[in-house]
Short mmCIF file of C-alpha atoms in Angstrom, two decimals:
data_model
loop_
_atom_site.label_atom_id
_atom_site.label_comp_id
_atom_site.label_asym_id
_atom_site.label_seq_id
_atom_site.Cartn_x
_atom_site.Cartn_y
_atom_site.Cartn_z
CA MET A 1 -36.44 -109.26 -78.26
CA ALA A 2 -33.27 -109.51 -80.28
CA ALA A 3 -30.06 -110.05 -78.40
CA GLY A 4 -27.29 -107.51 -78.71
CA SER A 5 -23.62 -107.59 -77.86
CA ARG A 6 -22.59 -105.93 -74.63
CA PHE A 7 -19.10 -105.18 -73.41
CA LEU A 8 -18.76 -105.39 -69.68
CA ARG A 9 -15.65 -104.87 -67.56
CA VAL A 10 -16.02 -107.47 -64.81
CA ASN A 11 -13.39 -107.97 -62.13
CA GLY A 12 -10.83 -106.16 -64.26
CA GLU A 13 -11.48 -108.18 -67.43
CA ASP A 14 -13.29 -107.03 -70.54
CA ARG A 15 -16.09 -109.46 -71.32
CA LYS A 16 -18.36 -109.60 -74.34
CA VAL A 17 -21.83 -111.05 -73.84
CA THR A 18 -24.78 -111.41 -76.12
CA ALA A 19 -27.93 -110.55 -74.23
CA PRO A 20 -31.31 -108.94 -74.84
CA ALA A 21 -31.74 -105.37 -73.57
CA HIS A 22 -34.07 -106.51 -70.75
CA ARG A 23 -31.57 -108.97 -69.24
CA THR A 24 -30.46 -108.02 -65.72
CA LEU A 25 -26.86 -107.71 -64.62
CA LEU A 26 -27.46 -110.59 -62.20
CA GLU A 27 -28.63 -112.87 -65.01
CA VAL A 28 -25.64 -111.95 -67.17
CA LEU A 29 -23.16 -112.47 -64.31
CA ARG A 30 -24.55 -115.82 -63.20
CA GLU A 31 -25.84 -117.36 -66.41
CA ASP A 32 -23.60 -115.94 -69.12
CA LEU A 33 -20.33 -115.35 -67.27
CA ASP A 34 -20.69 -118.21 -64.75
CA LEU A 35 -19.92 -115.90 -61.81
CA THR A 36 -22.29 -117.58 -59.38
CA GLY A 37 -20.96 -115.96 -56.22
CA THR A 38 -23.49 -113.17 -56.61
CA LYS A 39 -26.75 -114.60 -55.27
CA HIS A 40 -30.25 -114.62 -56.65
CA GLY A 41 -32.40 -113.54 -53.72
CA CYS A 42 -35.70 -111.69 -53.86
CA GLU A 43 -35.40 -110.31 -57.43
CA LEU A 44 -37.03 -107.14 -56.12
CA GLY A 45 -33.98 -105.26 -54.86
CA GLU A 46 -34.99 -105.74 -51.23
CA CYS A 47 -32.64 -108.37 -49.77
CA GLY A 48 -29.19 -107.25 -51.00
CA ALA A 49 -27.98 -110.80 -51.79
CA CYS A 50 -27.21 -109.68 -55.35
CA THR A 51 -25.09 -106.65 -54.39
CA VAL A 52 -22.12 -105.97 -56.68
CA LEU A 53 -19.99 -102.88 -57.11
CA VAL A 54 -20.26 -100.68 -60.17
CA ASP A 55 -17.51 -98.07 -60.23
CA ASP A 56 -17.00 -98.87 -56.52
CA GLU A 57 -20.63 -98.13 -55.62
CA PRO A 58 -23.05 -100.84 -54.44
CA TYR A 59 -25.67 -101.85 -57.00
CA LEU A 60 -28.47 -104.38 -56.73
CA SER A 61 -27.74 -106.50 -59.77
CA CYS A 62 -31.23 -108.05 -59.80
CA ILE A 63 -32.82 -104.72 -60.70
CA THR A 64 -29.98 -103.32 -62.81
CA LEU A 65 -29.97 -103.96 -66.53
CA ALA A 66 -26.67 -105.14 -67.96
CA ALA A 67 -27.07 -102.52 -70.68
CA GLU A 68 -27.08 -99.78 -68.01
CA VAL A 69 -23.59 -100.62 -66.78
CA GLU A 70 -21.91 -101.33 -70.09
CA GLY A 71 -18.35 -99.99 -70.07
CA ARG A 72 -18.29 -99.43 -66.29
CA ALA A 73 -16.14 -101.31 -63.76
CA ILE A 74 -18.15 -104.15 -62.21
CA THR A 75 -16.78 -106.01 -59.20
CA THR A 76 -18.30 -109.22 -57.91
CA ILE A 77 -17.43 -111.29 -54.85
CA GLU A 78 -15.09 -113.32 -57.08
CA GLY A 79 -13.11 -110.17 -57.84
CA ILE A 80 -12.15 -108.99 -54.36
CA ALA A 81 -9.47 -111.55 -53.52
CA ARG A 82 -5.92 -110.25 -53.36
CA ALA A 83 -3.64 -110.32 -56.41
CA ASP A 84 -1.84 -113.36 -54.95
CA GLY A 85 -5.14 -115.22 -54.67
CA THR A 86 -5.54 -114.93 -50.89
CA PRO A 87 -9.03 -114.05 -49.76
CA HIS A 88 -9.89 -110.48 -48.80
CA PRO A 89 -9.90 -109.84 -45.00
CA LEU A 90 -13.70 -109.58 -45.12
CA GLN A 91 -13.95 -113.03 -46.69
CA VAL A 92 -11.59 -114.43 -44.06
CA ALA A 93 -13.45 -112.80 -41.17
CA PHE A 94 -16.87 -113.96 -42.35
CA ALA A 95 -15.57 -117.52 -42.72
CA ASP A 96 -13.62 -117.57 -39.44
CA LEU A 97 -16.37 -116.06 -37.31
CA GLY A 98 -19.31 -117.93 -38.79
CA GLY A 99 -20.77 -114.74 -40.16
CA ALA A 100 -22.40 -116.87 -42.79
CA GLN A 101 -24.77 -119.49 -41.41
CA CYS A 102 -26.31 -120.58 -44.70
CA GLY A 103 -24.06 -118.23 -46.69
CA TYR A 104 -26.69 -117.00 -49.07
CA CYS A 105 -26.54 -113.36 -47.98
CA THR A 106 -22.77 -113.37 -47.44
CA PRO A 107 -21.56 -112.13 -50.85
CA GLY A 108 -23.92 -109.15 -50.69
CA MET A 109 -22.99 -108.45 -47.06
CA ILE A 110 -19.29 -108.53 -47.94
CA MET A 111 -19.70 -106.23 -50.96
CA SER A 112 -21.67 -103.69 -48.91
CA SER A 113 -19.10 -103.98 -46.08
CA LEU A 114 -16.30 -103.36 -48.56
CA VAL A 115 -17.86 -100.04 -49.58
CA LEU A 116 -18.40 -99.11 -45.93
CA LEU A 117 -14.80 -99.85 -44.95
CA LYS A 118 -13.41 -97.87 -47.88
CA THR A 119 -15.19 -94.76 -46.68
CA ASN A 120 -15.02 -95.47 -42.95
CA PRO A 121 -12.07 -97.66 -41.85
CA SER A 122 -13.19 -97.67 -38.19
CA PRO A 123 -16.98 -97.88 -38.18
CA SER A 124 -19.00 -98.15 -34.97
CA ASP A 125 -21.59 -100.91 -34.65
CA ASP A 126 -24.33 -98.41 -35.52
CA GLU A 127 -22.40 -97.35 -38.63
CA ILE A 128 -21.96 -101.00 -39.65
CA ARG A 129 -25.69 -101.60 -39.18
CA ALA A 130 -26.46 -98.51 -41.29
CA GLY A 131 -23.97 -99.62 -43.96
CA LEU A 132 -25.60 -103.04 -44.17
CA ALA A 133 -29.18 -101.78 -43.89
CA GLY A 134 -29.98 -102.94 -47.43
CA ASN A 135 -28.80 -106.48 -46.77
CA VAL A 136 -30.98 -109.10 -45.10
CA CYS A 137 -29.75 -112.23 -43.32
CA ARG A 138 -32.62 -114.65 -43.04
CA CYS A 139 -30.65 -116.81 -40.58
CA GLY A 140 -30.30 -113.91 -38.15
CA CYS A 141 -26.50 -113.98 -37.92
CA TYR A 142 -26.27 -110.24 -37.34
CA PRO A 143 -24.05 -110.37 -34.20
CA LYS A 144 -21.51 -112.55 -36.05
CA ILE A 145 -21.73 -110.34 -39.13
CA LEU A 146 -21.02 -107.25 -37.01
CA GLN A 147 -18.04 -109.00 -35.44
CA ALA A 148 -16.75 -110.10 -38.85
CA VAL A 149 -16.88 -106.54 -40.19
CA ARG A 150 -15.15 -105.20 -37.03
CA ASP A 151 -12.42 -107.85 -37.29
CA ALA A 152 -11.89 -107.25 -41.00
CA ALA A 153 -11.71 -103.49 -40.39
CA GLU A 154 -9.00 -104.05 -37.77
CA GLN A 155 -7.09 -106.38 -40.08
CA MET A 156 -7.28 -103.87 -42.92
CA ARG A 157 -6.05 -101.04 -40.63
CA LEU A 158 -3.11 -103.21 -39.56
CA GLU A 159 -2.26 -104.01 -43.18
CA ARG A 160 -2.35 -100.30 -44.11
CA ALA A 161 -0.12 -99.44 -41.13
CA ARG A 162 2.40 -102.15 -42.10
CA ALA A 163 2.40 -100.95 -45.70
CA SER A 164 2.88 -97.34 -44.57
CA ARG A 165 5.81 -98.30 -42.31
CA GLY A 166 7.31 -100.26 -45.19
CA ARG A 167 7.05 -97.26 -47.54
CA ARG A 168 8.63 -94.93 -44.95
CA ALA A 169 11.46 -97.38 -44.25
CA SER A 170 12.01 -97.75 -47.99
CA SER A 171 12.12 -93.99 -48.56
CA LYS A 172 14.52 -93.55 -45.62
CA GLY A 173 16.74 -96.23 -47.09
CA ALA A 174 16.72 -94.51 -50.45
CA ALA A 175 17.60 -91.19 -48.84
CA ARG A 176 20.25 -92.67 -46.58
CA GLY A 177 23.57 -91.32 -47.70
CA ALA A 178 21.99 -88.82 -50.06
CA HIS A 179 23.29 -85.89 -48.01
CA VAL A 180 26.73 -87.29 -47.38
CA ARG A 181 29.42 -85.35 -49.14
CA ARG A 182 31.38 -87.56 -51.44
CA SER A 183 35.12 -87.15 -51.72
CA ARG A 184 36.52 -86.52 -55.14
#
C-alpha cells in the first residue's frame, strides 16, 4: 500500500509523517517519531500499555490507525512533564513508590490515571481500580499503583490550592488601594 503524508499534533507539536493508511498510531509514535515511552504490549487492545490521550481521552494506540487521529491533539507519556521540564506528579509518585516493578505498563497506567484525576481529583480506591480497569500490570504491583495514584492526587490538589491562594493574593494586591480616595 502506498504511503501517504499525515499531519499529527503530538505533545503540542505539529508533526508530518509518511505512513501507509494501515499503520497504527503506536507504530507511528514509536518507529517514525521515536517516542518510545508508549509501550508495545499485546497489540490487541487488551493490556493498556499503549494508552495515549487523543483530545484528552484515552486511546489504545495499538488498535488506532494514525489516519484516524490526524489533526487531533495526541499526548504521550513524553508530553505530560511540566513546562519547566519537571516530571508530572504521577510520574514522580510512580517512581518514588515503586509503582513500576518492570515499568512496562507504567506509561499506560499513568495516562489512564491522568484522565481519571482530571475528572475526579479525589478518587476512592474503587474509583482508581475502575479508572485503571483497562490497564494490566503483569508484575502485580497494584497496591503500589493505587498508592501512587492516591499520592499524586493529593500532590495535585495541594498544587491547585497553592495556585488558587496565589491568584487570590495577587488579585487582592491589585485591588489594594483601588477604593482609596486620592487627593487632588
